XYZ file of C-alpha atoms in Angstrom:
573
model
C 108.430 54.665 136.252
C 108.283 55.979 132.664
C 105.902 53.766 130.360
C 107.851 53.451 126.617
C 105.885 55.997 125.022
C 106.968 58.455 127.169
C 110.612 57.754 127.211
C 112.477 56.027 124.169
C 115.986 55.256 123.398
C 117.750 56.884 120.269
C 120.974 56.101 118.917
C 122.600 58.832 116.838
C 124.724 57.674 113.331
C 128.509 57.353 113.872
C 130.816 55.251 115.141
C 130.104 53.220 118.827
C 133.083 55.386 120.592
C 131.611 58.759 119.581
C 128.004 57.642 119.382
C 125.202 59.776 121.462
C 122.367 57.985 123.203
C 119.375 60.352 123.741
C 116.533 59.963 125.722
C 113.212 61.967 124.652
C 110.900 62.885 127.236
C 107.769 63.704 126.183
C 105.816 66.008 128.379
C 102.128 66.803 127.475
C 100.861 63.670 128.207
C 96.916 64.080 128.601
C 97.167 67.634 127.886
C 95.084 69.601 125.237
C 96.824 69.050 121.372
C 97.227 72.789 121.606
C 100.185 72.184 124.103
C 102.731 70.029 122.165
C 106.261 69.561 123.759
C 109.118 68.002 123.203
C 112.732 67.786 124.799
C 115.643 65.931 123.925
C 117.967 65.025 126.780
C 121.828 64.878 125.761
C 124.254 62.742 127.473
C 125.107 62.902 131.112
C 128.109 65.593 130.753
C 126.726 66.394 126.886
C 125.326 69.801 126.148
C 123.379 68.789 122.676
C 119.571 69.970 123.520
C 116.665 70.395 121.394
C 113.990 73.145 122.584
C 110.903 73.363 120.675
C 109.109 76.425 119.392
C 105.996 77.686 121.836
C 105.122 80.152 119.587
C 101.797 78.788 118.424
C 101.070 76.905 121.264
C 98.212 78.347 123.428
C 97.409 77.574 127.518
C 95.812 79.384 130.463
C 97.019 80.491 133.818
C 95.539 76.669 135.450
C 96.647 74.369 132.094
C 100.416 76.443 132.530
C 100.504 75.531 136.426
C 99.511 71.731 135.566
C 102.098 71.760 132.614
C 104.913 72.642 134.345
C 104.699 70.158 137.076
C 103.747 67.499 134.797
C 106.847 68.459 132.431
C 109.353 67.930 135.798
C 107.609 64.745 136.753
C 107.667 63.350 133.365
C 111.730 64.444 132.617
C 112.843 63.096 136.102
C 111.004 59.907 134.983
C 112.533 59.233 132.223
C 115.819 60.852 133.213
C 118.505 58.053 133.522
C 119.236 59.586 137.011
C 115.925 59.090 138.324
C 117.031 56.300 140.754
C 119.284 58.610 142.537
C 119.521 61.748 143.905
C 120.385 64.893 141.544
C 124.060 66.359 141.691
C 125.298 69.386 140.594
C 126.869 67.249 138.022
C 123.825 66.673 136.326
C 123.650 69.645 133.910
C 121.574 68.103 131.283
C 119.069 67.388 134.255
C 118.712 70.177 135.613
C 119.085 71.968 132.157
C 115.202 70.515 131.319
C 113.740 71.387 134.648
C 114.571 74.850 134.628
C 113.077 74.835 130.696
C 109.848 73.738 132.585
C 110.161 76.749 134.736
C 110.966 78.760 131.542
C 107.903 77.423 129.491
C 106.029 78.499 131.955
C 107.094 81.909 132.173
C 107.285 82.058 128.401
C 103.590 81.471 128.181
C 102.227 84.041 130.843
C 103.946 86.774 128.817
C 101.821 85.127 125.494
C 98.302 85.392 127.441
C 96.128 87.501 126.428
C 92.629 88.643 128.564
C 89.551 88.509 125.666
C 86.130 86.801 125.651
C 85.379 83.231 126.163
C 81.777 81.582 125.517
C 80.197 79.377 127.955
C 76.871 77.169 126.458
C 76.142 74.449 127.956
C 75.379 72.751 124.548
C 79.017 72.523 124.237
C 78.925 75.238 121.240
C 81.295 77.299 122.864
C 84.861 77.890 124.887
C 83.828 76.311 128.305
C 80.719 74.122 129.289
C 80.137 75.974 132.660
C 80.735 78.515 134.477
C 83.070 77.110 137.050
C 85.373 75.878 134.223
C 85.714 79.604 132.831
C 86.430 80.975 135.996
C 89.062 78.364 137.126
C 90.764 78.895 133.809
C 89.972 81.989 131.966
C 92.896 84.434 132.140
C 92.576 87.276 134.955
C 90.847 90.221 132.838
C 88.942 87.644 131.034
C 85.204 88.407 129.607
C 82.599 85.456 130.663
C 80.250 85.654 128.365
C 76.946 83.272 128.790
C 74.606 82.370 125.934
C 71.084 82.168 126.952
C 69.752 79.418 129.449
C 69.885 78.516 132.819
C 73.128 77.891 134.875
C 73.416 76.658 138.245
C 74.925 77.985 141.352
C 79.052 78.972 141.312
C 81.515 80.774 143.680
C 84.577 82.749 142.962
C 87.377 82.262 145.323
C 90.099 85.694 144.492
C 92.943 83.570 145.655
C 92.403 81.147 142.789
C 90.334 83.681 140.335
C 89.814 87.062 139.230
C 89.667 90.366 137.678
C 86.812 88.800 135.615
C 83.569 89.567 133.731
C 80.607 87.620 133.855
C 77.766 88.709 131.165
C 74.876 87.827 129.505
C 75.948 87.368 125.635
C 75.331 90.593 123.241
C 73.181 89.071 121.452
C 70.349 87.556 124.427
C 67.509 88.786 124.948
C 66.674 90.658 128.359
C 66.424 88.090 131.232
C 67.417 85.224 129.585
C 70.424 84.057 130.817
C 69.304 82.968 134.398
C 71.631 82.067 137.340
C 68.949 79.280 139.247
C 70.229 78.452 142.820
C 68.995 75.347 144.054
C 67.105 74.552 146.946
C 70.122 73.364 149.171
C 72.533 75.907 148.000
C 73.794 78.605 150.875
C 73.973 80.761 147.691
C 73.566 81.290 144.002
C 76.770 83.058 143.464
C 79.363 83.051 146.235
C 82.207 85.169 146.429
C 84.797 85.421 148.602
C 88.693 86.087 149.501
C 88.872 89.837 148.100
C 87.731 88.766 144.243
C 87.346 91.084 141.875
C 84.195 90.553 139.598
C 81.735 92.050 137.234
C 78.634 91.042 136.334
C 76.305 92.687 133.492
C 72.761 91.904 132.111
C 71.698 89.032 134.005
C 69.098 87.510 136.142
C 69.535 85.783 139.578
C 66.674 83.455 141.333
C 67.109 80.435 143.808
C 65.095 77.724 144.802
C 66.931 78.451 148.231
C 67.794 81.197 150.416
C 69.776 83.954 149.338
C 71.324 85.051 145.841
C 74.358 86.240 146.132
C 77.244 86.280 149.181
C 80.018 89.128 149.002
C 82.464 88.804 151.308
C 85.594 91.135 151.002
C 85.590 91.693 147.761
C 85.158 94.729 144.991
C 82.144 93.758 142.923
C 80.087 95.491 140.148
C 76.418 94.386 139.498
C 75.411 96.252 136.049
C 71.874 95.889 134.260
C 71.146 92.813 136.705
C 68.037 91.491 138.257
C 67.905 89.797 141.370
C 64.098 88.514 142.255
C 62.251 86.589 144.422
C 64.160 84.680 147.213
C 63.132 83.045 150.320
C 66.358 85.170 152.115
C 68.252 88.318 150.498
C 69.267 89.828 147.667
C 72.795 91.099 148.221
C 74.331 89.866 151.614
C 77.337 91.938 151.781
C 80.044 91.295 154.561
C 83.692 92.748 155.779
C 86.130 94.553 153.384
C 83.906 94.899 150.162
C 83.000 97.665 147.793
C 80.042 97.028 145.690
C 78.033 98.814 143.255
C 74.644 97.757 142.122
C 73.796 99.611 138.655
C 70.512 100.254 136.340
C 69.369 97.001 138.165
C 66.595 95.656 140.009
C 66.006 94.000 143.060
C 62.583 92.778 144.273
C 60.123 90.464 145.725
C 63.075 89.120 148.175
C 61.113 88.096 151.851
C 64.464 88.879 154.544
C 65.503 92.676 152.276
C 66.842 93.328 149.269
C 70.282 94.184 150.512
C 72.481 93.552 153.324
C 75.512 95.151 154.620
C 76.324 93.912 157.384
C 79.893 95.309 159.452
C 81.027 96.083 155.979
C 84.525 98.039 155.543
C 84.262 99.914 152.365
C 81.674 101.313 149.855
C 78.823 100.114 148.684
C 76.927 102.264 145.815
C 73.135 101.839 144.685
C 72.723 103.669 141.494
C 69.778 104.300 138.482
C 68.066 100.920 139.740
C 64.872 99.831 141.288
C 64.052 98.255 144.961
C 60.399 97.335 145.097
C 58.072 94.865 147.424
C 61.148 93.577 149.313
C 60.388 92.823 152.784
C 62.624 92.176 155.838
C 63.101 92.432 159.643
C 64.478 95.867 159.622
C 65.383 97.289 156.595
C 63.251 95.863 153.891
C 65.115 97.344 150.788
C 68.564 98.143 152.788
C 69.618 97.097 155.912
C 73.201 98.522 157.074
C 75.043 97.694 160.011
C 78.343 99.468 159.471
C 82.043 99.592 160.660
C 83.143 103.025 161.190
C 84.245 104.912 158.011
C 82.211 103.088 155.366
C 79.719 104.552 153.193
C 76.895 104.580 151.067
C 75.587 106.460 148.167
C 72.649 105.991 146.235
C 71.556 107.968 143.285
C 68.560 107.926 140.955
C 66.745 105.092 142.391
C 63.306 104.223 143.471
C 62.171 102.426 146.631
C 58.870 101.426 146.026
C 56.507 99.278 148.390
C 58.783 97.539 150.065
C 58.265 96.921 153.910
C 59.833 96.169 156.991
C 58.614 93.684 160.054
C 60.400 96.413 162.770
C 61.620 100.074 161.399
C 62.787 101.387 157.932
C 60.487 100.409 155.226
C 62.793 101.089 152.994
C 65.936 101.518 154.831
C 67.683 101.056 158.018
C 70.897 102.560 158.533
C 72.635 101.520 161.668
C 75.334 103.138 163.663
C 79.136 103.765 162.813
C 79.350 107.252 162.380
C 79.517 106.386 158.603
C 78.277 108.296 155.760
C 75.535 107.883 153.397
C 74.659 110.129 150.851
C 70.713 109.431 149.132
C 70.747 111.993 146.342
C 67.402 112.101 143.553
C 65.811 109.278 144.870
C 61.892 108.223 145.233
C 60.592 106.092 148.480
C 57.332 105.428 147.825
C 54.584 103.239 149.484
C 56.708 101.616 151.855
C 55.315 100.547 155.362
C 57.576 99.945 159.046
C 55.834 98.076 161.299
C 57.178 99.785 164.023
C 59.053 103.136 163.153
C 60.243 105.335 160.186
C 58.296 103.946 157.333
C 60.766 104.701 154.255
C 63.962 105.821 155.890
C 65.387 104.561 159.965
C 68.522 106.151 160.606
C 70.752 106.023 163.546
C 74.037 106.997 164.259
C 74.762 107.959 160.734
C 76.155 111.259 159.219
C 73.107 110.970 156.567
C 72.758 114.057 153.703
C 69.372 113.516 151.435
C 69.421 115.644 148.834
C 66.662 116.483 145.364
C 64.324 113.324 146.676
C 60.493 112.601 147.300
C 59.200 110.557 149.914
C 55.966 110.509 150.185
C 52.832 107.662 150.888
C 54.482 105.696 153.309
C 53.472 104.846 156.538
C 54.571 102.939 159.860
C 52.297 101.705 162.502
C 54.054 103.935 165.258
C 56.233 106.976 164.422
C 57.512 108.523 161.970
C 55.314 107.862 158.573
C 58.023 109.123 156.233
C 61.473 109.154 158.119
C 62.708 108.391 161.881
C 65.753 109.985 162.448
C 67.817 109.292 165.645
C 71.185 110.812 165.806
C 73.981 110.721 168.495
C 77.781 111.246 168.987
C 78.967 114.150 166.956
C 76.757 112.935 163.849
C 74.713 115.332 161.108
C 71.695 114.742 159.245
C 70.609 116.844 156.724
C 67.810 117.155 154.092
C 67.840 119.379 151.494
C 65.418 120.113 148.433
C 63.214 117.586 149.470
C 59.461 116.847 149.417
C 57.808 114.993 152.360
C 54.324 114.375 151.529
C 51.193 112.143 152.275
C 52.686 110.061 154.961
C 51.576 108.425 157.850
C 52.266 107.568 161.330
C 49.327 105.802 162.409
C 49.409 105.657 166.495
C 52.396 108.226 167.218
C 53.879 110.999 166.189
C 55.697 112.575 162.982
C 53.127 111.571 160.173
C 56.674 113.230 157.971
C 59.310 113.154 160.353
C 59.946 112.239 163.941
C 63.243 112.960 165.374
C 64.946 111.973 168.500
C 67.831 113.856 169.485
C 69.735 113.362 173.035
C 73.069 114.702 172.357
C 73.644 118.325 171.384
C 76.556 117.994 169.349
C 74.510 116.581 166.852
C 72.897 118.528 164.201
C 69.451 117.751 162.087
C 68.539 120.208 159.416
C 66.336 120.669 156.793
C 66.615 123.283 154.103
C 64.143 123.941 150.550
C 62.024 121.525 151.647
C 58.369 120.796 151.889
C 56.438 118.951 154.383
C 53.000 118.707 153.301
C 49.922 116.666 153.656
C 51.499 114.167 156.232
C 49.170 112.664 158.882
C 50.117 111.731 162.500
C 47.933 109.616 165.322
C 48.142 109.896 169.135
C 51.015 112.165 169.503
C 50.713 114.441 167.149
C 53.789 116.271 165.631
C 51.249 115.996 161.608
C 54.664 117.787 159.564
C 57.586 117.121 162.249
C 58.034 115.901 165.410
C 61.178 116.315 168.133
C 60.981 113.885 170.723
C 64.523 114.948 172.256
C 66.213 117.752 173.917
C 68.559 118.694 171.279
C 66.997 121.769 168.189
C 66.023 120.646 164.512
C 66.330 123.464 162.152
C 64.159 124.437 158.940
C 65.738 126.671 156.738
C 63.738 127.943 154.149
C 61.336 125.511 153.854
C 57.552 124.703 153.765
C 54.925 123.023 156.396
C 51.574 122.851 155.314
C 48.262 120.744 154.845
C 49.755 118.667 158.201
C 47.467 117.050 160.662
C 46.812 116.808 163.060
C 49.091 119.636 163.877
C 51.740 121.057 161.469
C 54.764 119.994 164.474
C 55.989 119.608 167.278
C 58.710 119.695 169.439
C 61.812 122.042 169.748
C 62.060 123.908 166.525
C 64.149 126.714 165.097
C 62.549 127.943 162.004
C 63.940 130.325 159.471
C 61.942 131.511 156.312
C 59.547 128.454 156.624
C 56.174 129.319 156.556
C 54.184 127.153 158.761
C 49.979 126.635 157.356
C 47.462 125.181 158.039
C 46.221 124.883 154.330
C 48.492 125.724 151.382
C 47.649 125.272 147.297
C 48.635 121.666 147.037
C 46.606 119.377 144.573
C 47.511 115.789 143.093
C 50.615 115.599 141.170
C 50.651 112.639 138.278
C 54.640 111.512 138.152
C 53.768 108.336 135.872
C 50.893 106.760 136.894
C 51.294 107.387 140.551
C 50.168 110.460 142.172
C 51.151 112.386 144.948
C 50.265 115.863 146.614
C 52.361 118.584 146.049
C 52.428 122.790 145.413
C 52.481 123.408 141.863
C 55.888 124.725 141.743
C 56.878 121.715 143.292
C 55.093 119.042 140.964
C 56.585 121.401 138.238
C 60.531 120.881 139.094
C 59.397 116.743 139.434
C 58.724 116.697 135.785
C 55.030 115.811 137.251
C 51.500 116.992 136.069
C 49.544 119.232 138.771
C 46.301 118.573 138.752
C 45.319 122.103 140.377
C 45.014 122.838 143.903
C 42.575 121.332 146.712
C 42.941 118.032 143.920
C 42.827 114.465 146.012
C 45.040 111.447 144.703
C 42.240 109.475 146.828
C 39.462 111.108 144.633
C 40.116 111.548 141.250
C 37.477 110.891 139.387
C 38.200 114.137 137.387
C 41.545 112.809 136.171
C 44.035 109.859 135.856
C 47.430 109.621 136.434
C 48.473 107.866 133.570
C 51.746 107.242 132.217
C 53.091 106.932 129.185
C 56.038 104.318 128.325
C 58.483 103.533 125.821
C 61.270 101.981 125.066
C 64.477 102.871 127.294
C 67.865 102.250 126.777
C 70.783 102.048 129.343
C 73.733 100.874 127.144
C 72.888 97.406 125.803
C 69.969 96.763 128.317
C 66.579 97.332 127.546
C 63.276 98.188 130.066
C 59.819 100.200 129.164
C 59.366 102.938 131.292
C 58.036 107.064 131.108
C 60.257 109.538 129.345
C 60.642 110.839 133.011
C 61.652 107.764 134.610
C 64.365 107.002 131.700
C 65.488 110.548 131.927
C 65.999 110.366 135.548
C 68.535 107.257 135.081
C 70.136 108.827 132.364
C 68.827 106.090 129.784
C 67.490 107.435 126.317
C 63.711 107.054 125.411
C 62.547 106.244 121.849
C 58.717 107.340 121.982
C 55.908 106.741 123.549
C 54.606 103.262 122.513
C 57.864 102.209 121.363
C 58.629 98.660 122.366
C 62.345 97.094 123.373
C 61.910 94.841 120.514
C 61.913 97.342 117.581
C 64.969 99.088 118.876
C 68.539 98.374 119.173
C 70.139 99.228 122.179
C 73.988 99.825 121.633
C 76.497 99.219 124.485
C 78.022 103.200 124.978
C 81.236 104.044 123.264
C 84.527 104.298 125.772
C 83.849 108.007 127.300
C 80.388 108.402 126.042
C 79.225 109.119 129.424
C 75.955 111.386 128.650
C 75.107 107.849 126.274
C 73.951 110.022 123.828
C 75.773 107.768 121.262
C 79.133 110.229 120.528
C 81.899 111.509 122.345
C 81.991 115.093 122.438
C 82.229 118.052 124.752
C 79.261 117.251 126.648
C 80.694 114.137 128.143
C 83.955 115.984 129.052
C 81.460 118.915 130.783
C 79.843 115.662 132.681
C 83.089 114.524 133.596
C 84.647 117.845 135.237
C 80.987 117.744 136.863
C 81.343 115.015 138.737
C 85.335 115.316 139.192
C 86.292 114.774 142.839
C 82.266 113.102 143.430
């Protein structure tokens, strides 16, 4: 029943045959001040109606939802029909519920997507993060003042098409997402949501950080660190893109695809000391016709209690694409110590591998193909690896199926060490041919290769001018030509990275910026993520690290030609 302040009785001037009783209903009871309403019910077969102005009123998609139903309940309430059942008759009745319908309507065309603040001072829009995403408008900015916020999830049936970020103004790794020790996750999302999230860092007390299942999700200038499970779990119909980020110290792999249906990207970011069962950076398991590309990233030390090091790619005749990448110092307990791959089409192109090692085969890279698949490496250096007790100290392949192809072309396999089985450079367990085009095998032991070969223009030595090659502060053996094109400092030839008491590898860091994010590194290392170095020396506290301007894609701070040349460069990519 209505209470008397929701419904009162008004008696309009004139005479008692002519005189108009109305009934207000007030709806907006316990709703924000910002949502005022008002409607003034004329007589039974009476057409006199009095619609307020929603003009200046504000409310979100969930307060607009709440509203309307609370406007019907309220007018039927107070309607002096509400004892019976509503007629056809009843225009006036059925005049104010269709308003509701209309207010509603009127105020989805008035919302607008922007930034709202969440501080859990109460200084801003919303006091948590679940309240913002429940009822920030779809194409909404999140944006979190520093501090640390517990775990959330994001259901795409109830939100999306939103932006969670660290606040311009907070310092690098201060706005924290903490998981607690109970929680499955510390961000959950699920039911094909649609979320970004920049500049901010991700640590539980429990397992893993953060669930993706179908849904499209963008991690940009994020770091995810030290968990008892993984970084990224990544399920079903998803694409996902991990960006100038960093994942490490996570003890079951930094990322996990597992039967996904999409694409998942890893770009200009960092994987280091991650260790899991198989896999230790990346472990996919795919569906047939997903894919993976990652560009411009290092895999460094990270290790694996079975194969891949670094990473294992699983079957599903899928395609991954590594492109300028660095896997260095991982270690497989069992085979391929930086890169397992099975029944993948796999192309490796511009990247180093080199100081890993596995306890059986394969030091480097294990590469097992079947059904119609084709791995290929090309412009690649695969150096100072080691397969302790079997073969391939570089590579060991295994190829049963002659349909598939594995190829390497420009590439150079030096220094690489096998054990028992020899195969120092390359090893072929299987009865199908791996091809070297143009290439380089030198400095192996205990044998430069084995196996069935077809080599074209690849010199095969026994000794060749390498030396120790400074990239940074780590070193690694390479020709001089070859250190040269790595941006690296050769240290002359028959130079050890094990003795070098004549010279250090040290590097020199600076200030580098990717958009609004911040990290010291070498001028090479920014340069090879695209960021831009201030100096040697230079600290991230006496610079000021700008977000990009919209099509500033070379972020050299303008928009010119150059950005348009970098866009037809990587048109159709």
């Amino acid at each position: 029943m209505a209470r008397a302040e929701d419904a009162e009785m008004v008696s309009t001037p004139g005479d008692s045959s002519n005189s108009r009783t109305h009934r207000t209903a007030r709806c907006g009871e316990g709703f924000p001040p910002s949502i005022p309403f008002e409607a003034t019910l004329g007589p039974r077969n009476g057409d006199s109606r009095h619609f307020p102005s929603i003009a200046d009123s504000t409310m979100n998609f969930g307060e607009m939802a709440s509203f309307r139903s609370h406007c019907m309940r309220t007018a039927l309430e107070a309607s002096p029909w509400s004892q019976r059942q509503l007629t056809a008759g009843d225009h006036a009745m059925k005049t104010i519920l269709e308003y509701c319908s209309l207010v509603s309507l009127a105020f989805a065309g008035t919302v607008h997507a922007e930034t709202y603040v969440v501080d859990r001072e109460g200084n801003g829009d919303y006091w948590s993060i679940e309240n913002a995403v429940r009822w920030a408008p779809a194409g909404s900015t999140i944006a979190l003042v520093p501090g640390f916020y517990p775990a959330f999830g994001v259901d795409g049936r109830e939100s999306n098409a939103l932006t969670i970020e660290a606040v311009e103004w907070a310092p690098a790794g201060t706005v924290v997402i903490q998981g607690r020790e109970n929680d499955l996750a510390a961000i959950q999302l699920t039911e094909f949501a649609d979320m970004t999230f920049r500049n901010l860092t991700i640590h539980t007390q429990g397992h893993d950080l953060v669930h993706i299942s179908d849904c499209n999700v963008t991690f940009e200038g994020c770091l995810l660190e030290d968990g008892r499970g993984t970084g990224l779990s990544i399920t079903g119909e998803s694409n996902v893109s991990f960006v100038d980020g960093t994942i490490s110290g996570m003890q079951r792999g930094g990322i996990m695809m597992q039967h996904v249906d999409g694409e998942v990207r890893i770009v200009d970011s960092v994987l280091r000391n991650n260790n899991g069962d198989a896999g230790g950076a990346v472990e996919a398991r795919f569906w047939s016709g997903s894919e993976l590309l990652v560009q411009r990233t290092d895999f460094i030390g990270n290790s694996a209690a079975a194969s891949g090091g670094a990473l294992w790619l699983g079957p599903g005749q899928n395609i991954v694409r590594i492109e300028n990448c660095r896997f260095m110092e991982n270690h497989a307990n069992v085979d391929g110590g930086a890169i397992w791959a099975g029944n993948v089409n796999l192309q490796v192109l511009d990247t180093t591998v080199s100081q890993n090692s596995s306890d059986r085969n394969g030091g480097g890279v294990t590469l097992i193909p079947d059904q119609h698949v084709t791995q290929k490496f090309t412009d690649c250096f695969i150096s100072n690896n080691t397969a302790h007790q079997g073969a391939g100290g570089g590579v060991r392949v295994e190829v049963f199926n002659f349909s598939c192809g594995v190829r390497f072309k420009n590439c150079e396999i030096l220094g690489n060490v096998a054990g028992l089985q020899g195969g120092g450079g390359i090893a072929n367990e299987g009865l199908g041919e791996v091809e070297l085009y143009g290439s380089l095998l030198c400095s192996n032991w205990p044998d430069p290769a084995s196996g069935d070969l077809h080599l074209s223009d690849t010199p095969v030595l026994d000794r060749c001018g390498t030396g120790a090659c400074c990239l940074g502060d780590m070193c690694i053996r390479l020709t001089q030509s070859s250190c040269l094109e790595a941006a690296g400092t050769w240290q002359g030839a028959g130079t050890s990275c094990l003795f070098n008491s004549d010279f250090e590898c040290d590097v020199k860091t600076g200030a580098c910026c990717f958009g609004s994010y911040c990290l010291l590194m070498s001028d090479w290392e920014c340069d090879q993520h695209e960021g831009r170095w201030h100096g040697e020396a230079v600290l991230c506290a006496d610079v000021s690290c700008e977000k990009p301007k919209p099509g500033d894609l070379d972020r050299d701070g303008k928009v010119d030609v150059n950005d348009l040349l970098k866009l037809f460069a990587y048109w159709g990519d």
